[in-house]
CSV table of C-alpha atoms in Angstrom, one decimal:
chain,number,residue,atom,x,y,z
A,121,MET,CA,16.9,53.6,-43.1
A,122,GLU,CA,18.3,56.2,-40.8
A,123,PHE,CA,15.9,58.4,-38.9
A,124,THR,CA,16.1,62.0,-40.1
A,125,GLY,CA,12.9,63.4,-38.6
A,126,PHE,CA,9.3,63.5,-39.7
A,127,PRO,CA,8.9,65.5,-43.0
A,128,VAL,CA,6.4,68.3,-43.3
A,129,ALA,CA,4.6,66.1,-45.8
A,130,ALA,CA,3.6,63.8,-43.0
A,131,LEU,CA,1.7,66.5,-41.1
A,132,ASP,CA,0.1,67.7,-44.4
A,133,PHE,CA,-1.0,64.2,-45.1
A,134,TYR,CA,-2.9,64.0,-41.8
A,135,ASP,CA,-4.3,67.5,-42.2
A,136,ASP,CA,-5.8,66.4,-45.5
A,137,LEU,CA,-7.0,63.0,-44.2
A,138,GLU,CA,-8.9,64.7,-41.4
A,139,VAL,CA,-10.9,66.6,-44.1
A,140,ASP,CA,-11.3,63.7,-46.5
A,141,ASN,CA,-11.2,60.4,-44.6
A,142,THR,CA,-12.2,58.2,-47.5
A,143,LYS,CA,-10.8,55.1,-49.3
A,144,SER,CA,-10.4,57.1,-52.5
A,145,PHE,CA,-8.2,59.7,-50.7
A,146,TRP,CA,-6.2,57.0,-49.1
A,147,GLU,CA,-5.6,55.1,-52.3
A,148,ALA,CA,-4.5,58.3,-54.1
A,149,HIS,CA,-2.1,59.2,-51.3
A,150,LYS,CA,-0.9,55.9,-49.8
A,151,GLY,CA,2.5,56.4,-51.2
A,152,VAL,CA,2.8,59.6,-49.2
A,153,TYR,CA,1.8,57.7,-46.0
A,154,ALA,CA,4.4,54.9,-46.8
A,155,GLU,CA,7.2,57.4,-47.5
A,156,SER,CA,6.5,60.3,-45.1
A,157,VAL,CA,4.7,58.6,-42.2
A,158,LYS,CA,5.4,54.9,-41.9
A,159,ALA,CA,9.0,54.8,-43.0
A,160,PRO,CA,10.2,57.5,-40.6
A,161,MET,CA,8.3,55.9,-37.8
A,162,GLN,CA,9.9,52.6,-38.6
A,163,ALA,CA,13.3,54.2,-38.6
A,164,LEU,CA,12.6,56.0,-35.3
A,165,CYS,CA,11.5,52.7,-33.7
A,166,ALA,CA,14.6,50.9,-35.0
A,167,ALA,CA,16.8,53.5,-33.4
A,168,LEU,CA,15.0,53.2,-30.1
A,169,GLU,CA,15.0,49.4,-30.1
A,170,PRO,CA,18.5,48.8,-28.6
A,171,GLU,CA,17.6,50.6,-25.4
A,172,PHE,CA,13.9,50.1,-25.1
A,173,GLY,CA,13.0,47.0,-27.1
A,174,SER,CA,11.0,46.2,-30.2
A,175,ALA,CA,8.0,48.5,-31.0
A,176,LYS,CA,4.7,47.7,-32.4
A,177,ILE,CA,3.7,50.2,-35.1
A,178,PHE,CA,-0.1,50.3,-35.2
A,179,ARG,CA,-2.1,49.7,-38.3
A,180,PRO,CA,-3.6,52.8,-40.0
A,181,TYR,CA,-7.0,51.3,-40.3
A,182,ARG,CA,-9.7,51.8,-37.7
A,183,ASP,CA,-11.9,49.0,-36.4
A,184,VAL,CA,-15.3,50.4,-37.2
A,185,ARG,CA,-17.4,47.2,-36.5
A,186,PHE,CA,-18.9,48.6,-33.3
A,187,ALA,CA,-18.1,52.3,-33.7
A,188,LYS,CA,-20.6,55.0,-34.5
A,189,ASP,CA,-17.8,56.8,-36.4
A,190,LYS,CA,-17.3,54.8,-39.6
A,191,THR,CA,-14.4,56.8,-41.0
A,192,PRO,CA,-12.0,54.1,-42.1
A,193,TYR,CA,-8.5,55.5,-41.3
A,194,LYS,CA,-6.8,56.7,-38.1
A,195,THR,CA,-5.7,60.3,-38.2
A,196,HIS,CA,-2.5,59.6,-36.3
A,197,GLN,CA,0.3,57.0,-36.4
A,198,GLY,CA,1.4,55.5,-33.1
A,199,ALA,CA,4.0,53.1,-32.0
A,200,PHE,CA,4.2,51.2,-28.6
A,201,VAL,CA,7.0,49.5,-26.8
A,202,SER,CA,5.6,47.0,-24.3
A,203,ALA,CA,7.1,46.5,-20.8
A,204,GLY,CA,4.1,44.5,-19.5
A,205,PRO,CA,0.4,43.8,-20.1
A,206,ALA,CA,-0.9,47.1,-21.6
A,207,ILE,CA,2.1,48.9,-20.1
A,208,GLY,CA,4.9,50.7,-21.9
A,209,TRP,CA,6.1,53.7,-23.9
A,210,TYR,CA,4.3,55.4,-26.7
A,211,VAL,CA,5.2,57.8,-29.5
A,212,GLN,CA,2.6,59.3,-31.9
A,213,LEU,CA,2.5,61.5,-35.0
A,214,SER,CA,-0.7,63.4,-35.8
A,215,PRO,CA,-2.0,66.7,-37.2
A,216,GLN,CA,-1.0,68.1,-33.8
A,217,GLY,CA,2.6,67.1,-34.2
A,218,VAL,CA,4.6,64.6,-32.2
A,219,ARG,CA,3.6,63.3,-28.7
A,220,VAL,CA,5.4,60.9,-26.3
A,221,GLY,CA,4.0,59.1,-23.3
A,222,ALA,CA,4.0,56.1,-21.1
A,223,GLY,CA,1.8,54.3,-18.6
A,224,PHE,CA,-0.9,51.7,-18.7
A,225,TYR,CA,-3.8,52.1,-21.2
A,226,GLU,CA,-6.0,49.2,-20.1
A,227,ALA,CA,-6.5,47.2,-16.9
A,228,ALA,CA,-9.4,45.2,-15.6
A,229,GLY,CA,-10.1,42.4,-13.1
A,230,GLU,CA,-6.9,41.0,-11.5
A,231,ARG,CA,-4.6,43.5,-13.1
A,232,LEU,CA,-6.5,46.6,-12.0
A,233,ALA,CA,-6.9,45.0,-8.6
A,234,ALA,CA,-3.1,44.5,-8.4
A,235,ILE,CA,-2.4,48.1,-9.4
A,236,ARG,CA,-4.8,49.4,-6.8
A,237,SER,CA,-3.3,47.1,-4.2
A,238,ALA,CA,0.1,48.6,-5.0
A,239,ILE,CA,-1.3,52.2,-4.8
A,240,ASP,CA,-2.9,51.3,-1.4
A,241,ASP,CA,0.3,49.9,0.0
A,242,GLU,CA,2.1,52.3,2.3
A,243,LYS,CA,5.5,51.7,0.6
A,244,THR,CA,4.7,51.4,-3.1
A,245,GLY,CA,1.8,53.9,-3.1
A,246,PRO,CA,3.8,56.9,-1.9
A,247,ALA,CA,6.5,55.9,-4.3
A,248,LEU,CA,4.1,56.1,-7.3
A,249,ARG,CA,2.9,59.5,-6.1
A,250,ARG,CA,6.6,60.8,-6.0
A,251,ILE,CA,7.2,59.4,-9.5
A,252,LEU,CA,4.1,61.3,-10.8
A,253,THR,CA,5.0,64.5,-9.0
A,254,LYS,CA,8.4,64.5,-10.5
A,255,LEU,CA,7.0,63.8,-14.0
A,256,GLU,CA,4.7,66.8,-13.6
A,257,LYS,CA,7.7,69.0,-12.7
A,258,ASP,CA,9.3,67.7,-15.9
A,259,ASP,CA,6.3,69.0,-17.9
A,260,PHE,CA,4.5,65.7,-18.4
A,261,GLU,CA,0.7,65.8,-18.3
A,262,ILE,CA,-0.8,63.0,-16.1
A,263,GLY,CA,-4.1,61.7,-17.3
A,264,GLY,CA,-6.1,58.6,-18.0
A,265,GLU,CA,-9.7,57.4,-17.5
A,266,THR,CA,-10.9,57.6,-13.9
A,267,LEU,CA,-13.9,56.6,-11.9
A,268,LYS,CA,-16.2,59.4,-10.7
A,269,THR,CA,-16.6,57.6,-7.3
A,270,SER,CA,-14.3,55.6,-5.1
A,271,PRO,CA,-13.6,52.0,-6.2
A,272,ARG,CA,-15.2,49.3,-4.2
A,273,GLY,CA,-13.3,48.5,-1.0
A,274,TYR,CA,-11.6,51.9,-0.7
A,275,ASP,CA,-12.7,54.8,1.5
A,276,ALA,CA,-13.3,58.2,0.0
A,277,ASP,CA,-10.8,59.7,2.5
A,278,HIS,CA,-8.0,57.3,1.5
A,279,PRO,CA,-4.8,59.4,1.2
A,280,ARG,CA,-4.3,58.3,-2.4
A,281,ILE,CA,-8.0,58.1,-3.5
A,282,GLY,CA,-7.3,60.2,-6.6
A,283,LEU,CA,-4.8,57.6,-7.8
A,284,LEU,CA,-7.1,54.7,-6.8
A,285,ARG,CA,-9.8,56.0,-9.1
A,286,HIS,CA,-7.6,55.7,-12.1
A,287,LYS,CA,-8.5,53.0,-14.7
A,288,GLN,CA,-5.6,54.2,-16.7
A,289,ILE,CA,-2.5,56.2,-15.8
A,290,ILE,CA,-0.8,57.9,-18.7
A,291,ALA,CA,2.0,60.5,-18.6
A,292,GLY,CA,2.3,62.4,-21.8
A,293,LYS,CA,4.2,65.3,-23.4
A,294,PRO,CA,3.5,67.1,-26.7
A,295,TYR,CA,6.2,68.4,-29.0
A,296,GLY,CA,3.6,70.0,-31.2
A,297,PHE,CA,4.8,71.6,-34.4
A,298,GLU,CA,8.3,72.5,-33.2
A,299,LYS,CA,10.7,72.5,-36.1
A,300,VAL,CA,12.8,69.9,-34.3
A,301,ILE,CA,10.3,67.2,-35.2
A,302,HIS,CA,11.5,67.5,-38.8
A,303,THR,CA,15.1,66.9,-37.7
A,304,PRO,CA,17.1,63.9,-36.3
A,305,GLU,CA,17.2,65.6,-32.9
A,306,VAL,CA,13.7,64.4,-32.1
A,307,LEU,CA,15.2,60.9,-31.6
A,308,GLU,CA,17.3,62.1,-28.6
A,309,MET,CA,14.2,64.0,-27.3
A,310,VAL,CA,12.2,60.8,-27.3
A,311,CYS,CA,15.1,58.9,-25.8
A,312,ASP,CA,15.4,61.4,-23.0
A,313,ASP,CA,11.7,61.5,-22.2
A,314,TRP,CA,11.3,57.7,-22.3
A,315,ARG,CA,14.2,57.5,-19.9
A,316,THR,CA,12.5,60.0,-17.6
A,317,LEU,CA,9.3,57.9,-17.9
A,318,LYS,CA,11.1,54.6,-17.0
A,319,PRO,CA,10.4,54.7,-13.3
A,320,LEU,CA,6.6,54.9,-14.0
A,321,VAL,CA,6.8,52.0,-16.5
A,322,THR,CA,8.9,50.0,-14.0
A,323,TRP,CA,6.5,50.6,-11.1
A,324,LEU,CA,3.5,49.6,-13.2
A,325,ALA,CA,5.2,46.5,-14.6
A,326,LYS,CA,6.2,45.4,-11.1
A,327,ALA,CA,2.7,46.0,-9.8
A,328,VAL,CA,1.1,43.5,-12.3
A,329,ASP,CA,4.0,41.0,-12.5
A,330,GLY,CA,2.6,37.6,-12.8
A,331,VAL,CA,-1.0,38.7,-13.5
A,332,PRO,CA,-2.3,37.6,-16.9
A,333,GLY,CA,-2.5,40.4,-19.5
A,334,PRO,CA,-5.2,41.4,-22.1
A,335,PRO,CA,-5.3,40.3,-25.7
A,336,SER,CA,-2.7,42.1,-27.8
A,337,ARG,CA,-3.8,45.2,-29.7
A,338,ARG,CA,-3.9,45.0,-33.5
């Protein structure tokens, strides 16, 4: 299937799902999900694969076993191309439109220590800061969960203490409801943005090279 954009029906589907997140709604509209959401996302990922690699398209079902929110379905559809443990590129469709991003979404123990060590290093640390500064100039939002205090072993006056507090580093950009998301042109937009994000992905993958990763997301 050739990627031709995400149809308006995909956004309408998620608008309605936010209002009625029930099994009965899902069963009545799962054909819309398959045709207007899943199929275009599969086509987009297939078009991106030759340059970036195979994508994992996330399941639409929420894991509610330990969640206070027991609504059964995700109100977005995401896909992720891995370049390392919990590191890679992301694209998402939701009621807010299309969003792209990259970075690392989870790190603990040895991997988080490895990333912090690379941030602390006087060569690789400033390189990451330059990468993030350039991404901000290219209209990417830099985010991710952070500590409120300095991580153990690092002084509060460290020149890169803001980066050292990060437990995630994610650079994202929304396309919103722009008409382009309903056209084939969004493919080239994602390609261009993922190429721009490649230095961040490469830096992170190198920082944790050889360190065991987390269990894969379902």
